Coordinates of C-alpha atoms in Angstrom, one line a residue:
M1 CA 18.5 -10.3 -22.2
F2 CA 16.8 -7.5 -20.2
D3 CA 18.5 -4.1 -20.5
S4 CA 18.2 -2.9 -17.0
M5 CA 20.1 0.4 -17.6
S6 CA 17.9 1.3 -20.4
F7 CA 14.8 0.8 -18.3
R8 CA 16.3 2.8 -15.4
A9 CA 17.3 5.6 -17.7
A10 CA 13.7 6.3 -18.3
F11 CA 13.2 7.2 -14.7
S12 CA 14.7 10.6 -13.8
S13 CA 13.1 10.3 -10.3
V14 CA 15.3 7.3 -9.7
I15 CA 18.5 8.4 -11.4
N16 CA 18.4 11.9 -9.7
S17 CA 17.3 10.7 -6.3
D18 CA 19.5 10.6 -3.2
F19 CA 17.5 7.6 -2.0
V20 CA 17.7 3.9 -2.9
Y21 CA 14.1 2.8 -3.5
F22 CA 13.0 -0.6 -2.5
D23 CA 9.3 0.1 -1.6
N24 CA 7.9 -0.7 -5.0
A25 CA 5.1 -2.9 -3.8
A26 CA 3.6 0.2 -2.1
T27 CA 3.9 2.4 -5.2
A28 CA 6.2 2.5 -8.1
Q29 CA 8.4 5.4 -9.4
K30 CA 7.2 7.1 -12.6
P31 CA 8.9 7.0 -16.1
D32 CA 9.5 10.4 -17.8
C33 CA 7.1 9.5 -20.5
M34 CA 4.2 9.3 -17.9
V35 CA 5.2 12.6 -16.4
K36 CA 5.4 14.2 -19.8
A37 CA 2.1 12.9 -20.9
L38 CA 0.5 14.3 -17.7
S39 CA 2.1 17.6 -18.1
D40 CA 1.3 17.8 -21.8
Y41 CA -2.3 17.0 -21.1
Y42 CA -2.7 19.7 -18.5
G43 CA -0.3 22.2 -20.2
S44 CA -2.5 22.5 -23.4
A45 CA -6.1 23.7 -23.7
L46 CA -8.4 21.0 -22.5
G47 CA -12.1 20.2 -22.4
S48 CA -14.4 18.1 -20.4
A49 CA -14.6 14.5 -21.7
G50 CA -18.0 13.3 -22.5
R51 CA -19.6 16.6 -21.8
G52 CA -19.7 18.7 -24.9
Q53 CA -19.5 19.0 -28.7
N54 CA -16.7 21.6 -28.8
P55 CA -13.4 20.6 -30.3
L56 CA -11.6 20.5 -26.9
S57 CA -14.2 18.3 -25.3
E58 CA -14.2 16.0 -28.3
K59 CA -10.4 15.9 -28.1
A60 CA -10.5 14.9 -24.3
S61 CA -13.2 12.3 -25.1
A62 CA -11.1 10.7 -27.8
A63 CA -8.0 10.7 -25.6
Y64 CA -10.0 9.0 -22.7
A65 CA -11.4 6.4 -25.1
A66 CA -8.0 5.6 -26.6
A67 CA -6.6 5.2 -22.9
R68 CA -9.4 2.7 -22.3
R69 CA -8.6 0.7 -25.4
S70 CA -4.9 0.6 -24.2
V71 CA -5.9 -1.0 -20.9
M72 CA -8.2 -3.3 -22.8
R73 CA -5.3 -4.6 -24.8
F74 CA -3.1 -4.8 -21.8
I75 CA -5.3 -7.3 -19.9
G76 CA -6.7 -9.1 -23.0
A77 CA -10.2 -7.8 -22.5
A78 CA -12.7 -8.1 -25.4
K79 CA -14.4 -4.7 -25.5
P80 CA -13.7 -1.3 -24.1
S81 CA -17.0 -1.4 -22.3
E82 CA -15.5 -4.0 -20.0
I83 CA -13.0 -1.5 -18.7
I84 CA -14.2 0.7 -15.9
F85 CA -11.9 3.5 -14.7
T86 CA -12.0 3.9 -10.9
T87 CA -9.8 5.8 -8.4
G88 CA -7.8 2.6 -7.6
A89 CA -8.0 -1.1 -6.7
T90 CA -9.6 -0.3 -3.3
D91 CA -12.3 1.8 -5.0
S92 CA -12.9 -1.1 -7.6
L93 CA -13.3 -3.7 -4.9
N94 CA -15.6 -1.5 -2.8
M95 CA -17.7 -1.0 -6.0
L96 CA -17.9 -4.8 -6.4
A97 CA -18.6 -5.3 -2.7
A98 CA -21.5 -2.8 -2.8
S99 CA -23.1 -4.4 -5.7
Y100 CA -22.8 -8.0 -4.3
R101 CA -24.1 -6.7 -0.9
R102 CA -27.5 -6.3 -2.6
R103 CA -27.6 -10.0 -3.6
L104 CA -26.2 -11.5 -0.4
T105 CA -28.6 -13.5 1.9
K106 CA -28.2 -15.3 5.2
K107 CA -27.5 -18.4 3.2
S108 CA -24.8 -16.9 0.9
N109 CA -21.2 -16.8 1.4
I110 CA -18.2 -15.0 -0.2
V111 CA -14.8 -16.7 -0.3
I112 CA -11.4 -14.9 -0.1
S113 CA -8.0 -16.1 0.9
A114 CA -5.7 -15.5 3.9
L115 CA -3.2 -13.8 1.6
E116 CA -5.4 -10.8 0.9
H117 CA -4.6 -7.1 1.1
N118 CA -7.1 -5.3 3.4
A119 CA -8.6 -3.9 0.2
N120 CA -9.9 -7.3 -0.8
Y121 CA -10.9 -8.3 2.9
L122 CA -12.5 -5.4 4.6
P123 CA -15.1 -4.6 1.9
W124 CA -16.2 -8.2 1.9
K125 CA -16.1 -8.5 5.6
N126 CA -18.4 -5.5 5.9
A127 CA -20.7 -6.6 3.2
C128 CA -21.2 -10.1 4.8
E129 CA -21.7 -8.6 8.3
E130 CA -24.4 -6.3 7.0
A131 CA -26.2 -9.1 5.2
G132 CA -25.7 -11.7 7.8
A133 CA -23.8 -13.8 5.2
E134 CA -20.7 -15.9 5.8
L135 CA -17.2 -14.7 4.8
R136 CA -15.1 -17.8 4.3
I137 CA -11.2 -17.6 4.2
I138 CA -9.0 -20.1 2.4
E139 CA -6.2 -20.8 4.9
L140 CA -2.5 -21.0 4.3
L141 CA -0.2 -24.1 4.4
A142 CA 3.1 -24.0 6.4
D143 CA 5.1 -22.6 3.4
G144 CA 2.7 -19.7 3.0
S145 CA 0.9 -21.0 0.0
L146 CA -2.8 -21.4 -0.2
D147 CA -4.5 -24.6 0.9
M148 CA -6.1 -25.6 -2.4
D149 CA -7.9 -28.6 -0.9
A150 CA -9.5 -26.2 1.6
A151 CA -10.5 -23.9 -1.3
R152 CA -12.4 -26.9 -2.9
R153 CA -14.3 -27.5 0.4
L154 CA -15.1 -23.8 1.0
I155 CA -16.5 -22.9 -2.5
D156 CA -19.8 -24.5 -2.7
E157 CA -23.4 -24.0 -4.1
N158 CA -24.0 -21.1 -1.7
T159 CA -20.9 -19.3 -2.7
L160 CA -21.8 -16.0 -4.6
L161 CA -18.4 -14.8 -5.4
L162 CA -14.8 -15.9 -4.9
S163 CA -12.4 -12.9 -4.6
V164 CA -8.6 -13.7 -4.5
T165 CA -5.3 -12.0 -5.0
A166 CA -3.1 -13.0 -7.9
A167 CA 0.0 -12.3 -5.8
S168 CA 0.5 -11.5 -2.2
N169 CA 1.7 -8.0 -1.2
L170 CA 3.4 -9.4 1.9
T171 CA 5.5 -12.2 0.4
G172 CA 5.1 -12.0 -3.4
R173 CA 3.5 -15.5 -3.3
L174 CA 1.7 -16.3 -6.6
T175 CA -1.7 -18.1 -6.4
D176 CA -3.1 -20.5 -8.9
V177 CA -5.7 -18.0 -10.1
R178 CA -7.0 -20.2 -13.0
A179 CA -7.6 -23.2 -10.7
L180 CA -9.4 -21.1 -8.2
C181 CA -11.6 -19.4 -10.9
D182 CA -12.4 -22.8 -12.3
M183 CA -13.6 -24.0 -8.8
A184 CA -15.8 -20.9 -8.5
H185 CA -17.4 -21.5 -11.9
E186 CA -18.0 -25.1 -11.2
A187 CA -20.0 -24.1 -8.1
G188 CA -21.9 -21.6 -10.1
A189 CA -20.1 -18.6 -8.4
A190 CA -18.4 -15.6 -10.0
A191 CA -14.6 -15.0 -9.6
A192 CA -12.8 -11.7 -8.9
V193 CA -9.0 -11.2 -9.0
D194 CA -7.0 -8.6 -7.3
A195 CA -4.0 -8.1 -9.6
S196 CA -2.5 -5.1 -7.9
Q197 CA 0.8 -6.8 -7.1
Y198 CA 0.8 -8.9 -10.2
V199 CA 0.6 -6.3 -12.9
P200 CA 4.0 -4.6 -12.3
H201 CA 5.8 -7.9 -13.0
I202 CA 3.4 -9.9 -15.3
A203 CA 0.8 -8.6 -17.8
P204 CA -2.5 -10.2 -16.7
D205 CA -4.7 -11.9 -19.2
V206 CA -8.3 -12.2 -18.2
N207 CA -8.7 -15.0 -20.7
V208 CA -6.0 -17.1 -19.2
F209 CA -7.3 -16.4 -15.7
D210 CA -11.0 -16.9 -16.9
C211 CA -12.0 -14.4 -14.2
D212 CA -15.2 -12.4 -14.2
Y213 CA -13.6 -9.4 -12.6
L214 CA -10.2 -8.1 -12.2
V215 CA -8.9 -5.0 -10.5
F216 CA -5.6 -3.1 -10.1
S217 CA -4.2 0.4 -9.5
A218 CA -2.2 2.3 -12.1
H219 CA 0.4 3.7 -9.5
K220 CA 1.6 0.2 -8.7
V221 CA 2.6 -0.3 -12.5
Y222 CA 4.5 3.0 -12.9
G223 CA 1.2 4.9 -13.7
P224 CA -0.4 7.9 -11.9
E225 CA -2.0 7.9 -8.6
G226 CA -5.8 8.2 -8.4
L227 CA -6.5 5.9 -11.2
G228 CA -7.6 2.2 -11.0
V229 CA -9.2 -0.4 -13.2
L230 CA -12.2 -2.6 -12.8
Y231 CA -12.6 -5.2 -15.5
C232 CA -16.0 -6.8 -15.8
R233 CA -16.9 -9.6 -18.1
E234 CA -19.4 -8.3 -20.6
S235 CA -22.1 -10.9 -19.8
L236 CA -22.1 -9.6 -16.2
L237 CA -22.1 -5.8 -16.8
D238 CA -25.8 -5.6 -16.5
T239 CA -25.8 -7.3 -13.1
L240 CA -23.2 -4.8 -11.6
A241 CA -25.0 -2.0 -9.8
P242 CA -23.6 1.5 -10.1
F243 CA -21.6 2.6 -7.2
R244 CA -21.8 6.4 -7.7
Y245 CA -24.6 8.5 -9.0
G246 CA -24.3 11.9 -10.8
G247 CA -23.4 13.5 -14.1
G248 CA -22.7 11.5 -17.2
M249 CA -24.0 8.2 -16.0
A250 CA -27.7 8.4 -16.9
E251 CA -30.2 9.9 -19.3
E252 CA -33.7 11.4 -18.6
H253 CA -36.6 10.4 -20.8
G254 CA -40.0 11.6 -20.0
G255 CA -39.2 12.0 -16.3
N256 CA -37.6 8.6 -16.2
I257 CA -33.9 8.3 -15.2
I258 CA -32.2 5.5 -17.4
P259 CA -28.6 4.5 -16.6
L260 CA -26.3 4.6 -19.7
P261 CA -24.5 1.5 -20.8
S262 CA -21.0 0.6 -19.5
P263 CA -18.6 2.2 -18.8
E264 CA -20.5 5.5 -18.5
R265 CA -22.9 4.2 -16.0
F266 CA -20.1 3.3 -13.6
E267 CA -18.0 6.5 -14.1
A268 CA -20.3 9.4 -12.7
G269 CA -18.7 12.8 -12.4
T270 CA -15.6 14.4 -14.0
H271 CA -13.2 11.7 -15.4
H272 CA -9.5 11.5 -14.5
V273 CA -8.6 11.9 -18.2
A274 CA -5.1 13.1 -17.5
G275 CA -4.4 10.1 -15.4
A276 CA -5.8 7.7 -18.1
V277 CA -3.8 9.4 -20.7
A278 CA -0.6 9.2 -18.7
F279 CA -1.3 5.6 -17.9
A280 CA -1.6 4.8 -21.7
A281 CA 1.8 6.3 -22.2
T282 CA 3.1 4.1 -19.4
L283 CA 1.8 1.0 -20.9
D284 CA 3.2 1.9 -24.3
F285 CA 6.6 2.3 -22.5
L286 CA 6.3 -1.0 -20.9
S287 CA 5.4 -2.7 -24.1
G288 CA 9.1 -2.1 -25.2
F289 CA 10.4 -4.5 -22.7
D290 CA 9.9 -8.3 -22.5
A291 CA 7.9 -9.1 -19.4
G292 CA 9.7 -12.5 -18.8
E293 CA 13.1 -11.1 -19.1
K294 CA 12.1 -8.2 -16.7
L295 CA 10.7 -10.7 -14.2
A296 CA 13.9 -12.9 -14.5
Y297 CA 16.1 -9.8 -13.8
T298 CA 14.2 -8.7 -10.6
R299 CA 14.1 -12.3 -9.4
S300 CA 17.8 -12.5 -9.8
L301 CA 18.2 -9.4 -7.5
S302 CA 15.7 -11.0 -5.1
D303 CA 17.6 -14.3 -5.1
Y304 CA 20.8 -12.4 -4.3
V305 CA 19.3 -10.6 -1.3
Y306 CA 17.8 -13.9 0.0
S307 CA 20.9 -16.0 -0.4
S308 CA 23.1 -13.2 1.2
L309 CA 20.9 -12.6 4.2
S310 CA 19.6 -16.1 4.8
A311 CA 23.2 -17.3 5.2
G312 CA 23.4 -15.2 8.4
R313 CA 21.7 -16.1 11.8
G314 CA 18.7 -14.4 13.2
I315 CA 17.1 -13.4 10.0
N316 CA 13.9 -15.1 8.9
F317 CA 12.2 -14.9 5.5
I318 CA 8.5 -15.2 5.6
G319 CA 6.7 -17.4 3.0
H320 CA 9.7 -17.3 0.7
S321 CA 9.9 -19.3 -2.5
R322 CA 12.0 -18.8 -5.6
E323 CA 8.8 -18.8 -7.7
N324 CA 7.6 -15.7 -5.8
L325 CA 7.5 -12.2 -7.4
P326 CA 10.5 -10.1 -6.1
V327 CA 8.9 -9.3 -2.7
L328 CA 10.8 -10.3 0.4
S329 CA 9.5 -10.1 4.0
L330 CA 11.9 -10.4 6.9
T331 CA 11.7 -10.7 10.6
F332 CA 14.7 -10.5 13.0
E333 CA 15.4 -12.4 16.2
G334 CA 15.7 -9.9 19.0
V335 CA 15.2 -6.8 16.8
S336 CA 12.1 -4.9 15.6
P337 CA 11.6 -4.7 11.8
S338 CA 10.6 -1.1 12.4
D339 CA 13.9 -0.4 14.1
I340 CA 15.8 -1.8 11.2
D341 CA 13.6 0.2 8.8
L342 CA 14.3 3.5 10.6
M343 CA 18.1 2.9 10.6
L344 CA 18.0 2.0 6.9
S345 CA 15.9 5.2 6.2
M346 CA 18.5 7.3 7.9
R347 CA 21.0 5.7 5.5
G348 CA 18.9 6.6 2.4
F349 CA 17.1 3.4 1.8
C350 CA 13.3 3.4 1.3
L351 CA 11.6 0.2 2.4
R352 CA 8.5 -0.5 4.6
S353 CA 7.9 -2.1 7.9
G354 CA 4.8 -3.1 9.7
K355 CA 1.6 -5.1 8.7
H356 CA 1.5 -3.7 5.1
C357 CA -2.3 -3.3 5.2
A358 CA -2.6 -7.1 5.1
F359 CA -4.1 -8.2 8.4
L360 CA -4.9 -11.6 7.4
P361 CA -1.5 -13.0 6.2
V362 CA 0.5 -11.0 8.8
S363 CA -1.6 -12.4 11.6
R364 CA -0.8 -16.0 10.3
L365 CA 2.8 -15.7 9.2
A366 CA 4.4 -12.7 11.2
A367 CA 2.1 -11.2 13.9
G368 CA 4.6 -8.6 14.9
G369 CA 5.0 -7.4 11.3
T370 CA 7.9 -7.6 8.8
L371 CA 10.5 -5.5 7.0
R372 CA 9.5 -5.6 3.3
I373 CA 11.9 -5.4 0.4
S374 CA 10.2 -5.0 -3.0
I375 CA 12.3 -4.9 -6.1
A376 CA 11.6 -3.2 -9.5
P377 CA 13.5 -3.4 -12.8
Y378 CA 15.2 0.0 -12.2
N379 CA 17.0 -1.4 -9.2
T380 CA 20.6 -2.4 -9.7
P381 CA 22.9 -5.2 -8.4
D382 CA 25.0 -2.5 -6.7
E383 CA 21.9 -1.3 -4.8
A384 CA 21.0 -4.8 -3.7
E385 CA 24.5 -5.4 -2.5
K386 CA 24.5 -2.1 -0.5
L387 CA 21.1 -3.0 1.0
V388 CA 22.3 -6.4 2.1
F389 CA 25.3 -4.8 3.9
A390 CA 23.1 -2.1 5.4
I391 CA 20.6 -4.6 6.9
A392 CA 23.2 -6.8 8.3
E393 CA 25.0 -3.9 9.8
A394 CA 21.9 -2.3 11.3
K395 CA 20.9 -5.7 12.8
E396 CA 24.2 -6.1 14.5
Y397 CA 24.2 -2.7 15.8
L398 CA 20.8 -3.0 17.3
L399 CA 21.7 -6.2 18.9
R400 CA 24.9 -4.8 20.5
K401 CA 22.9 -1.9 21.6
K402 CA 20.5 -4.1 23.7
I403 CA 23.3 -5.9 25.5

């Protein structure tokens, strides 16, 4: 059984806070081990990774390489060269889009889904518009899930790439990533997966997904801000164009500039070694907890919030399913989600209201935006109970005020 109190005890930022934090889909709190790793790295003498032969430089290079191997093991990649560090999932997807923009023609199409975060929508929209290519969107069924029959029709011989989320940041809806990747490969297309909302709850396995690319941000999974991951299947590394040019990504031979192999060719400039080291410490911490038990626990809290609030009148849950990740999006009859959010904030609850940087799903499921509750393993049943009461009370207060 999952020991939620042991998990929570590792987060001083949670224990010592005056706030109750339910905005985990935006960013997660940080375990003490991550903060310590970050502090230890900056608190000792350090060198520039990949830039020198002195002991401090070699120490930094070794730490950076070890962190890359930690990520490689976390997602089931075959080689460290398949792991490219970026500044975040948005950066990773922009890198992919810039590379594929060079290959797009007026006959080509890119396929995404209507569940996407803007980070997996706007880069592809821009690339297709610049190339005169078609951006195709897999629509949603009435329950908020993807229309897989539509996906089969949209992915065809002119599809260059399928890029889909593994889990919605609006509703927590899981997608059938393997089936979608199989469709792409059968059509001769590559497949990319945005796992940003998936990784905090389930360790992704690129072999199970059979994806060609996978992206996520470290800060979503209790790691540092400013660090992201782009996994690229080894056989496709040479087809991926560098996104940034500068120091450390190329060599000069007889006046010729020759890009280095991956990952160096994709990581120009000074590396975020401290972030990578801290993220490796985070992954080591997470390995001490069973992921299935962790997810069962957070789903139990999500089920409690849903069953408690759905019993009342005037509260709607968008795209809800018990199989979703523990992310709930609510709308209210006669009350704005932002007004509820403001009242909850005044009472010490941290949630999020609005469109959640997800124009596509919000426009289809809740045009006015939602109040989002996103749950982490350090949240408690007592916090969930207090949240339910606070939401119900805020809704009734605002309705009375309108009369």
